[in-house]
Short mmCIF file of C-alpha atoms and ligand atoms in Angstrom, two decimals:
data_model
loop_
_atom_site.label_atom_id
_atom_site.label_comp_id
_atom_site.label_asym_id
_atom_site.label_seq_id
_atom_site.Cartn_x
_atom_site.Cartn_y
_atom_site.Cartn_z
CA MET B 1 -13.52 -23.67 4.81
CA ASP B 2 -11.88 -21.05 2.17
CA LYS B 3 -8.57 -22.53 1.44
CA LEU B 4 -6.84 -19.49 -1.58
CA LEU B 5 -4.68 -21.01 -4.57
CA ILE B 6 -1.82 -19.60 -5.54
CA GLU B 7 0.70 -19.69 -8.06
CA GLY B 8 3.52 -17.73 -7.78
CA GLY B 9 6.53 -15.80 -10.19
CA THR B 10 4.77 -13.46 -12.21
CA PRO B 11 5.24 -9.60 -11.01
CA LEU B 12 1.81 -7.69 -10.54
CA ALA B 13 0.71 -4.48 -12.78
CA GLY B 14 -2.49 -2.95 -13.92
CA GLU B 15 -4.84 -1.13 -11.18
CA ILE B 16 -7.69 -1.89 -8.91
CA ALA B 17 -9.27 0.30 -7.34
CA ILE B 18 -8.81 0.47 -3.08
CA SER B 19 -12.03 -0.18 -0.71
CA GLY B 20 -12.67 1.84 1.60
CA ALA B 21 -11.22 1.74 5.61
CA LYS B 22 -12.68 -1.54 7.14
CA ASN B 23 -11.49 0.17 10.42
CA ALA B 24 -13.45 3.70 9.43
CA ALA B 25 -16.46 2.02 8.93
CA LEU B 26 -17.23 -0.19 11.77
CA PRO B 27 -16.38 2.97 14.55
CA ILE B 28 -19.01 4.46 12.08
CA LEU B 29 -21.72 2.14 11.69
CA CYS B 30 -22.10 2.19 15.61
CA ALA B 31 -22.46 5.60 15.82
CA CYS B 32 -25.70 5.73 13.72
CA LEU B 33 -26.62 4.06 17.54
CA LEU B 34 -25.57 7.77 18.84
CA THR B 35 -28.75 9.55 16.76
CA ALA B 36 -32.65 8.61 16.46
CA GLU B 37 -32.47 10.01 12.40
CA PRO B 38 -30.85 7.74 9.38
CA LEU B 39 -26.77 7.90 8.94
CA HIS B 40 -26.58 7.24 5.32
CA LEU B 41 -23.02 5.85 4.22
CA THR B 42 -20.75 4.80 1.33
CA ASN B 43 -17.88 2.84 0.03
CA VAL B 44 -18.66 0.85 3.57
CA PRO B 45 -16.65 -2.52 1.88
CA ARG B 46 -18.90 -5.86 1.54
CA LEU B 47 -15.72 -7.51 4.21
CA ARG B 48 -16.77 -10.61 7.19
CA ASP B 49 -16.77 -7.90 10.17
CA ILE B 50 -18.66 -5.18 8.37
CA ALA B 51 -21.51 -8.04 7.75
CA THR B 52 -20.71 -8.96 11.55
CA MET B 53 -21.31 -4.96 12.62
CA LEU B 54 -24.76 -5.24 11.07
CA ARG B 55 -26.23 -7.79 12.01
CA LEU B 56 -24.92 -6.66 16.20
CA ILE B 57 -27.07 -3.24 15.23
CA GLU B 58 -29.98 -5.40 13.90
CA GLN B 59 -30.36 -7.75 16.37
CA MET B 60 -29.95 -4.39 19.80
CA GLY B 61 -33.21 -2.90 16.90
CA VAL B 62 -31.46 -0.46 13.96
CA ALA B 63 -32.25 -1.10 10.08
CA VAL B 64 -30.83 -1.40 7.48
CA THR B 65 -30.71 -0.99 4.51
CA HIS B 66 -28.18 -2.07 1.49
CA ASP B 67 -28.02 0.69 -1.67
CA GLY B 68 -26.20 -0.56 -3.68
CA ALA B 69 -23.55 -2.08 -3.07
CA ASN B 70 -21.38 -0.23 -0.56
CA GLY B 71 -23.98 2.30 1.02
CA VAL B 72 -26.46 1.38 3.93
CA VAL B 73 -28.86 3.49 5.39
CA LEU B 74 -29.37 2.81 8.90
CA ASP B 75 -32.59 3.72 11.66
CA SER B 76 -31.96 3.68 15.11
CA SER B 77 -35.04 4.86 15.43
CA GLY B 78 -36.57 1.24 17.18
CA LEU B 79 -33.04 1.18 18.96
CA SER B 80 -35.00 -0.83 21.76
CA ASN B 81 -32.15 -4.08 22.93
CA PRO B 82 -28.70 -3.36 23.48
CA LEU B 83 -26.86 -6.04 24.32
CA ALA B 84 -23.85 -7.03 22.25
CA PRO B 85 -23.41 -11.03 22.60
CA TYR B 86 -20.75 -13.35 23.43
CA ASP B 87 -20.77 -15.13 20.46
CA MET B 88 -21.17 -11.93 18.54
CA VAL B 89 -18.53 -10.53 20.94
CA LYS B 90 -15.90 -13.45 20.16
CA THR B 91 -15.59 -13.44 16.45
CA MET B 92 -15.41 -9.27 16.28
CA ARG B 93 -13.86 -7.32 19.21
CA ALA B 94 -15.20 -3.89 17.31
CA SER B 95 -18.07 -4.74 18.95
CA ILE B 96 -16.42 -3.25 22.18
CA LEU B 97 -17.37 0.26 19.23
CA VAL B 98 -21.58 0.17 20.66
CA LEU B 99 -20.50 0.19 24.10
CA GLY B 100 -19.81 4.11 24.40
CA PRO B 101 -23.45 5.29 21.88
CA LEU B 102 -25.32 2.90 23.72
CA LEU B 103 -24.87 3.78 27.15
CA ALA B 104 -25.33 7.45 25.83
CA ARG B 105 -28.24 7.59 24.52
CA HIS B 106 -30.55 4.65 25.70
CA GLY B 107 -28.39 4.94 28.68
CA GLU B 108 -27.44 0.85 29.39
CA ALA B 109 -25.55 -1.55 27.83
CA ARG B 110 -24.84 -4.95 28.58
CA VAL B 111 -21.58 -6.04 26.16
CA SER B 112 -20.02 -9.25 26.47
CA LEU B 113 -16.45 -8.69 27.19
CA PRO B 114 -13.48 -9.56 24.92
CA GLY B 115 -11.73 -12.28 25.33
CA GLY B 116 -7.84 -12.13 24.18
CA CYS B 117 -7.35 -13.78 20.88
CA ALA B 118 -4.76 -14.32 17.91
CA ILE B 119 -1.76 -11.03 17.88
CA GLY B 120 -2.47 -10.69 22.02
CA ALA B 121 -4.72 -10.81 25.36
CA ARG B 122 -6.07 -6.82 23.61
CA PRO B 123 -7.70 -5.40 26.96
CA VAL B 124 -10.56 -2.71 27.37
CA GLU B 125 -10.17 -0.79 30.68
CA GLN B 126 -8.98 2.09 29.46
CA HIS B 127 -12.38 2.30 27.39
CA ILE B 128 -14.27 1.31 30.68
CA LEU B 129 -12.35 3.99 32.30
CA GLY B 130 -12.90 6.61 30.12
CA LEU B 131 -16.57 5.65 30.50
CA GLN B 132 -16.39 5.78 34.29
CA ALA B 133 -14.82 9.27 34.39
CA MET B 134 -18.20 10.45 32.66
CA GLY B 135 -20.25 8.96 35.47
CA ALA B 136 -21.62 5.65 34.05
CA SER B 137 -21.99 2.77 36.93
CA ILE B 138 -20.10 0.07 35.14
CA HIS B 139 -19.11 -3.77 36.24
CA VAL B 140 -18.72 -7.22 35.00
CA GLU B 141 -20.33 -9.69 35.68
CA HIS B 142 -20.82 -13.27 34.23
CA GLY B 143 -18.04 -12.48 31.50
CA TYR B 144 -20.28 -9.28 30.06
CA ILE B 145 -19.54 -5.67 30.97
CA GLN B 146 -23.71 -4.36 33.02
CA ALA B 147 -23.43 -0.65 32.00
CA GLY B 148 -25.39 2.17 33.29
CA ALA B 149 -25.70 5.98 33.24
CA GLY B 150 -29.05 7.71 32.63
CA THR B 151 -30.09 9.82 30.29
CA GLY B 152 -29.40 13.97 29.39
CA LYS B 153 -29.10 15.54 31.97
CA ARG B 154 -28.68 12.73 33.63
CA GLY B 155 -26.63 10.74 31.49
CA LEU B 156 -22.44 10.61 31.31
CA ARG B 157 -21.16 14.01 32.43
CA GLY B 158 -17.79 15.58 30.05
CA ALA B 159 -14.89 14.89 32.03
CA CYS B 160 -10.79 14.00 31.67
CA ILE B 161 -9.76 11.55 30.64
CA VAL B 162 -5.74 10.64 29.71
CA THR B 163 -5.83 6.68 28.50
CA ASP B 164 -2.40 5.00 29.94
CA MET B 165 -2.16 4.07 26.99
CA VAL B 166 -3.20 4.95 22.96
CA THR B 167 -5.79 3.32 22.09
CA VAL B 168 -7.62 3.49 18.75
CA THR B 169 -10.87 2.16 19.02
CA GLY B 170 -10.29 3.53 23.64
CA THR B 171 -10.35 6.77 22.56
CA GLU B 172 -13.35 6.78 19.07
CA ASN B 173 -15.98 4.39 21.95
CA LEU B 174 -14.67 7.87 24.63
CA MET B 175 -15.16 9.89 21.51
CA MET B 176 -18.68 8.65 20.65
CA ALA B 177 -19.66 8.62 23.66
CA ALA B 178 -19.11 12.61 24.77
CA ALA B 179 -21.02 13.64 21.80
CA LEU B 180 -23.57 13.15 23.20
CA ALA B 181 -22.04 13.76 27.31
CA ASP B 182 -23.24 17.01 29.41
CA GLY B 183 -19.93 19.75 29.16
CA GLU B 184 -16.73 19.62 27.88
CA THR B 185 -14.83 15.81 27.32
CA ILE B 186 -11.31 16.51 27.11
CA ILE B 187 -9.54 13.41 25.11
CA GLU B 188 -5.75 13.28 26.30
CA ASN B 189 -3.00 10.90 25.00
CA ALA B 190 -5.67 10.70 22.25
CA ALA B 191 -5.46 8.34 19.08
CA ARG B 192 -4.09 10.25 16.27
CA GLU B 193 -4.97 7.70 13.19
CA PRO B 194 -6.97 9.01 10.42
CA GLU B 195 -9.70 6.83 11.05
CA VAL B 196 -10.09 8.81 14.21
CA VAL B 197 -10.47 11.97 12.07
CA ASP B 198 -12.80 9.91 9.65
CA LEU B 199 -14.78 9.43 12.56
CA ALA B 200 -15.00 12.41 14.09
CA ASN B 201 -15.93 14.01 10.56
CA CYS B 202 -18.53 12.11 10.54
CA LEU B 203 -19.81 13.34 13.69
CA VAL B 204 -19.49 16.66 13.10
CA SER B 205 -22.07 16.68 10.36
CA MET B 206 -23.74 14.71 12.75
CA GLY B 207 -23.83 17.85 15.11
CA ALA B 208 -20.69 16.95 17.70
CA GLN B 209 -19.03 19.17 18.21
CA ILE B 210 -14.57 17.64 18.55
CA SER B 211 -12.35 20.00 18.05
CA GLY B 212 -7.89 18.27 18.04
CA ALA B 213 -9.23 14.87 16.09
CA GLY B 214 -5.98 13.82 14.83
CA THR B 215 -3.60 15.62 17.62
CA ASP B 216 -3.48 14.04 21.50
CA LYS B 217 -5.59 15.61 22.49
CA ILE B 218 -9.24 15.84 21.75
CA ARG B 219 -12.50 18.22 22.88
CA ILE B 220 -15.51 17.36 23.33
CA ARG B 221 -18.88 18.90 24.16
CA GLY B 222 -21.70 17.37 24.53
CA VAL B 223 -24.34 17.93 22.56
CA GLU B 224 -28.96 17.32 23.28
CA ARG B 225 -29.05 15.16 20.60
CA LEU B 226 -27.20 14.11 17.41
CA HIS B 227 -28.63 14.30 14.02
CA GLY B 228 -28.48 12.11 10.75
CA ALA B 229 -25.74 12.27 7.68
CA THR B 230 -24.53 10.79 4.85
CA HIS B 231 -21.17 10.36 4.64
CA ARG B 232 -17.99 8.40 2.92
CA ILE B 233 -15.94 5.66 4.18
CA MET B 234 -12.57 7.03 4.14
CA ALA B 235 -10.83 4.60 1.33
CA ASP B 236 -8.23 2.04 3.35
CA ARG B 237 -4.60 2.63 3.73
CA ILE B 238 -3.41 -0.69 5.46
CA GLU B 239 -5.18 -2.53 1.94
CA THR B 240 -3.81 0.48 0.17
CA GLY B 241 -0.21 -0.42 1.76
CA THR B 242 -0.93 -4.58 0.95
CA TYR B 243 -0.85 -4.29 -2.70
CA LEU B 244 1.49 -1.73 -2.05
CA CYS B 245 3.49 -4.59 -0.65
CA ALA B 246 2.51 -6.77 -3.94
CA ALA B 247 3.43 -4.36 -5.81
CA ALA B 248 7.43 -4.05 -4.32
CA ALA B 249 7.61 -8.45 -3.42
CA SER B 250 6.73 -9.31 -7.06
CA GLY B 251 8.91 -6.48 -9.25
CA GLY B 252 5.52 -5.24 -10.32
CA SER B 253 3.92 -2.12 -11.41
CA VAL B 254 0.69 -0.97 -10.14
CA ARG B 255 -1.57 1.85 -9.91
CA LEU B 256 -4.22 2.03 -6.64
CA THR B 257 -6.90 4.41 -6.81
CA GLY B 258 -9.80 5.67 -4.19
CA THR B 259 -6.86 6.21 -2.33
CA SER B 260 -4.28 8.33 -0.96
CA ALA B 261 -0.63 8.75 0.00
CA ALA B 262 -1.85 11.52 2.31
CA TYR B 263 -1.91 8.76 5.29
CA LEU B 264 0.70 6.56 4.12
CA ASP B 265 3.64 8.36 4.92
CA ALA B 266 5.64 5.96 6.61
CA VAL B 267 4.79 3.31 5.01
CA VAL B 268 5.88 4.75 1.38
CA ASP B 269 9.08 6.11 3.01
CA LYS B 270 10.31 2.41 3.33
CA LEU B 271 9.23 1.55 0.74
CA LEU B 272 10.90 3.89 -0.88
CA ASP B 273 14.13 2.99 1.46
CA ALA B 274 13.91 -0.73 -0.36
CA GLY B 275 14.33 1.09 -3.86
CA CYS B 276 10.18 1.85 -5.52
CA ASP B 277 9.30 4.34 -7.76
CA ILE B 278 6.58 5.71 -6.10
CA VAL B 279 4.59 8.54 -7.07
CA ALA B 280 1.33 9.99 -5.60
CA GLU B 281 -1.36 11.35 -7.54
CA ARG B 282 -4.59 13.38 -5.63
CA ASP B 283 -6.73 9.59 -5.43
CA ALA B 284 -4.05 7.76 -6.34
CA ILE B 285 -0.81 5.96 -6.39
CA ARG B 286 1.51 5.02 -8.51
CA LEU B 287 4.33 1.80 -8.11
CA LYS B 288 6.96 0.83 -9.73
CA ALA B 289 9.60 -2.17 -8.42
CA PRO B 290 13.08 -2.19 -8.78
CA PRO B 291 13.90 -6.30 -9.66
CA ARG B 292 14.89 -7.22 -5.51
CA LEU B 293 14.46 -4.94 -3.12
CA LYS B 294 16.44 -4.04 -0.28
CA ALA B 295 15.59 -6.11 3.31
CA VAL B 296 14.04 -2.35 5.26
CA SER B 297 13.64 -2.11 9.63
CA ILE B 298 10.50 -1.36 10.97
CA ARG B 299 9.64 -1.01 14.13
CA THR B 300 5.90 -0.43 14.58
CA SER B 301 3.90 2.64 16.57
CA PRO B 302 0.96 4.27 16.39
CA TYR B 303 0.29 6.27 13.70
CA PRO B 304 1.55 8.75 12.07
CA ALA B 305 4.39 6.17 12.63
CA PHE B 306 4.79 2.73 10.95
CA PRO B 307 1.58 0.57 11.39
CA THR B 308 1.59 -2.45 13.22
CA ASP B 309 -0.63 -3.90 10.38
CA MET B 310 1.16 -3.46 8.17
CA GLN B 311 3.98 -5.09 10.21
CA ALA B 312 3.15 -9.02 8.37
CA GLN B 313 4.31 -7.33 4.88
CA PHE B 314 6.63 -6.05 5.56
CA MET B 315 8.55 -8.83 7.03
CA ALA B 316 7.00 -10.95 3.87
CA ILE B 317 8.85 -8.74 1.12
CA ASN B 318 11.82 -8.94 3.87
CA CYS B 319 12.52 -12.72 3.17
CA VAL B 320 12.86 -12.24 -0.22
CA ALA B 321 14.41 -9.19 -0.57
CA GLU B 322 18.77 -8.41 -0.34
CA GLY B 323 19.62 -8.06 3.10
CA SER B 324 18.62 -8.21 6.91
CA ALA B 325 16.45 -6.27 7.99
CA VAL B 326 15.51 -6.48 12.28
CA ILE B 327 11.49 -6.08 12.81
CA ARG B 328 10.28 -5.07 16.14
CA GLU B 329 7.07 -5.51 17.13
CA THR B 330 5.93 -3.13 19.96
CA ILE B 331 2.09 -2.77 20.15
CA PHE B 332 1.02 -6.69 20.19
CA GLU B 333 2.67 -8.80 21.85
CA ASN B 334 1.96 -12.37 20.03
CA ARG B 335 2.17 -10.16 16.35
CA PHE B 336 5.03 -12.74 14.49
CA MET B 337 2.54 -15.91 14.08
CA HIS B 338 3.23 -15.36 10.04
CA ALA B 339 7.28 -15.98 10.62
CA VAL B 340 6.35 -19.07 11.07
CA GLU B 341 4.39 -20.05 8.09
CA LEU B 342 6.72 -17.47 5.90
CA ILE B 343 9.35 -20.21 7.49
CA ARG B 344 7.62 -23.47 6.05
CA LEU B 345 8.09 -21.37 2.34
CA GLY B 346 11.93 -21.87 3.17
CA ALA B 347 11.90 -17.62 4.87
CA ASP B 348 14.86 -17.08 7.06
CA ILE B 349 14.25 -15.45 10.54
CA ARG B 350 14.92 -15.83 13.51
CA ILE B 351 12.49 -14.20 16.52
CA ASP B 352 13.87 -12.49 20.26
CA ALA B 353 10.90 -11.80 21.64
CA SER B 354 9.81 -8.60 19.77
CA ASN B 355 12.14 -8.11 17.74
CA ALA B 356 12.52 -10.44 14.42
CA MET B 357 15.98 -10.93 12.24
CA VAL B 358 14.83 -11.35 8.92
CA THR B 359 17.49 -12.01 5.60
CA GLY B 360 15.88 -12.30 2.42
CA VAL B 361 16.78 -15.52 0.80
CA GLU B 362 16.85 -15.95 -3.65
CA ARG B 363 13.23 -17.37 -3.79
CA LEU B 364 11.05 -18.69 -2.13
CA GLN B 365 9.39 -22.19 -2.27
CA GLY B 366 5.17 -22.51 -2.59
CA ALA B 367 3.39 -24.45 -0.04
CA THR B 368 0.44 -25.37 2.30
CA VAL B 369 0.13 -22.73 5.19
CA MET B 370 -1.94 -21.90 7.44
CA ALA B 371 -3.49 -17.75 7.64
CA THR B 372 -3.59 -17.24 12.06
CA ASP B 373 -5.02 -13.79 11.70
CA LEU B 374 -5.70 -10.68 9.08
CA ARG B 375 -2.44 -8.92 8.31
CA ALA B 376 -0.42 -12.56 8.84
CA SER B 377 -3.65 -14.25 6.01
CA ALA B 378 -1.87 -10.56 4.13
CA SER B 379 1.59 -11.49 4.60
CA LEU B 380 0.99 -15.32 2.74
CA VAL B 381 -0.84 -13.96 0.32
CA ILE B 382 2.68 -11.87 -1.14
CA ALA B 383 5.28 -14.87 0.09
CA GLY B 384 2.69 -17.18 -2.12
CA LEU B 385 2.38 -14.34 -5.40
CA VAL B 386 7.10 -14.57 -4.69
CA ALA B 387 7.76 -18.41 -4.40
CA GLN B 388 8.51 -20.48 -6.89
CA GLY B 389 5.70 -23.05 -7.27
CA GLU B 390 2.05 -23.23 -5.97
CA THR B 391 1.26 -22.04 -2.32
CA LEU B 392 -2.39 -22.49 -0.53
CA ILE B 393 -3.60 -21.04 1.92
CA ASP B 394 -6.11 -22.18 4.65
CA ARG B 395 -8.38 -20.32 6.66
CA ILE B 396 -8.40 -17.49 4.22
CA TYR B 397 -10.96 -16.84 6.06
CA HIS B 398 -9.37 -14.47 7.45
CA LEU B 399 -8.19 -12.14 5.17
CA ASP B 400 -12.52 -11.86 3.74
CA ARG B 401 -12.69 -9.95 7.03
CA GLY B 402 -10.72 -7.14 5.98
CA TYR B 403 -9.36 -7.16 2.23
CA GLU B 404 -12.52 -7.07 -0.31
CA GLY B 405 -12.52 -9.08 -3.23
CA ILE B 406 -8.96 -10.23 -2.74
CA GLU B 407 -8.43 -12.94 -6.16
CA GLU B 408 -10.68 -10.80 -7.70
CA LYS B 409 -8.57 -8.18 -7.14
CA LEU B 410 -5.03 -9.94 -7.81
CA GLY B 411 -6.04 -11.35 -10.92
CA GLN B 412 -6.61 -7.76 -12.04
CA LEU B 413 -3.25 -7.37 -11.11
CA GLY B 414 -1.93 -10.66 -13.29
CA ALA B 415 -1.57 -12.76 -10.44
CA ARG B 416 -3.01 -16.22 -11.28
CA VAL B 417 -5.06 -16.68 -8.18
CA ARG B 418 -7.83 -19.12 -7.23
CA ARG B 419 -9.95 -19.25 -3.75
CA ILE B 420 -11.24 -23.74 -3.90
CA ARG B 421 -14.28 -23.26 -1.84
N1 EPU R 1 -4.48 -1.83 25.27
C1 EPU R 1 -4.66 -1.67 26.44
N2 EPU R 1 -5.66 -1.72 27.18
C2 EPU R 1 -6.91 -1.06 26.67
C3 EPU R 1 -7.47 -0.76 24.83
C4 EPU R 1 -5.74 -0.91 24.20
O1 EPU R 1 -3.61 -2.68 26.53
O2 EPU R 1 -8.71 -0.65 26.89
C5 EPU R 1 -3.31 -1.80 24.17
C6 EPU R 1 -3.87 -3.13 22.85
O3 EPU R 1 -3.70 -4.18 23.79
C7 EPU R 1 -2.45 -3.53 22.49
C8 EPU R 1 -2.13 -1.75 22.14
O4 EPU R 1 -3.10 -1.02 23.69
O5 EPU R 1 -1.41 -3.27 23.07
C9 EPU R 1 -3.37 -0.64 21.08
O6 EPU R 1 -4.55 -1.41 21.25
P1 EPU R 1 -6.41 -0.29 20.45
O7 EPU R 1 -6.40 -0.22 21.72
O8 EPU R 1 -4.49 1.11 20.22
O9 EPU R 1 -5.41 -1.52 19.43
P2 EPU R 1 -7.75 -1.16 18.39
O10 EPU R 1 -8.15 -0.66 19.13
O11 EPU R 1 -7.69 -3.44 19.80
C10 EPU R 1 -7.19 -1.06 16.68
C11 EPU R 1 -7.29 -1.40 14.71
C12 EPU R 1 -6.24 -2.57 14.91
C13 EPU R 1 -5.22 -2.08 15.18
C14 EPU R 1 -4.57 -1.55 16.01
C15 EPU R 1 -3.52 -0.92 16.28
C16 EPU R 1 -9.74 -1.19 14.88
C17 EPU R 1 -10.83 -1.97 14.68
N3 EPU R 1 -8.79 -2.36 14.53
O12 EPU R 1 -7.36 -1.72 17.64
O13 EPU R 1 -5.74 -4.01 13.38
O14 EPU R 1 -4.35 -3.00 15.47
O15 EPU R 1 -6.11 -0.66 16.33
O16 EPU R 1 -3.24 -0.06 15.28
O17 EPU R 1 -9.11 -0.30 14.77
C18 EPU R 1 -6.76 -4.95 11.71
O18 EPU R 1 -7.19 -4.41 11.02
O19 EPU R 1 -6.34 -6.01 11.97
C19 EPU R 1 -6.36 -4.99 13.67
C20 EPU R 1 -5.79 -6.02 13.56
#
């Protein structure tokens, strides 16, 4: 298993390009299942999760053609096997995103029920309840979601759905299913995440009739069929935020291109509070850090509030900031696994249920630590960059799921980072 060796102490400086968003690309790859015509996607990040999703849809009968480094053409005219097997779903929960599109176009689906994961139980009953409200018959058998609906007029029908909680992939699954349902679907309490909007934009360019994406009420008027389209995946706001944090913690100065501050208000505000200078350009962001950050408290909530996917990175920057901060996680019940590893690097963190009290120390010290999930790994990288001496991060396959070329990008910014195979 690959490890990452980081020699800390160098302020990050320079410019890097931000990749396409993993969490936009994953649902958009599944949108190809809704049409028999080719879907051409650009700015698709080269990540492990993307490769897993491509393998999943390929084994269903989708023809996948790579087009340069970050382009892909998906042709699902030969879709024949509407199955998401356990061994794929267990490595990537986002596999559940094939359920809605398969049901809508193919009239049936068999998708392994995802188990729990490192950050929480993460059930999917809202996806199932919403599809049932649209007329699907669904039962769980031998660990698989068996779903059936007819196709065309006898298939899914429009419904009013109010989800019990804000769910990102739940909203995406239902929006994709509703695109081909008979009649109008309204999703209330919908997720407002920018990735939901990017998916809606792609569906609209495929001929879907969707309004309200980006608000908590999305209306979808089902159409008989969708057609092919070309779509560019939006920039990854979490990758952007992660590099901003790395630069901030290291006392550096960076410019991130191919991205925008537009979807990062909550994160940018906290970095300003911490003492950073930030300039939002049209397609780039510049950050200059003070010699030492001030501690900033955060509370995670659905978009547009502070994202849970940036919580671990802010815990890392608070570890070396001046003062104390409280980090409150409200989305996932077990998303503090990085805290115990940060403590191994000398951080002062006390956990009380869903609150973490972090008191900044002058210096962290390098040590061997273990990555437990994607964003936890990112926080360990940030800590390693500012720690004295060498930090060895084990199990970095988590990082490869969500950060394209992380050691190359950090290297471009002057960090001393090496992958050990
Ligand atoms: N929930 C339920 N029942 C459901 C659906 C969700 O109880 O049927 C709960 C979850 O357990 C959680 C909360 O609702 O407590 C929100 O979960 P959500 O469904 O929004 O999460 P998700 O769609 O599974 C996506 C991202 C995550 C990100 C969350 C929250 C993708 C592929 N994944 O997950 O990204 O943390 O939204 O913003 O879009 C990551 O990239 O590292 C990552 C984990």
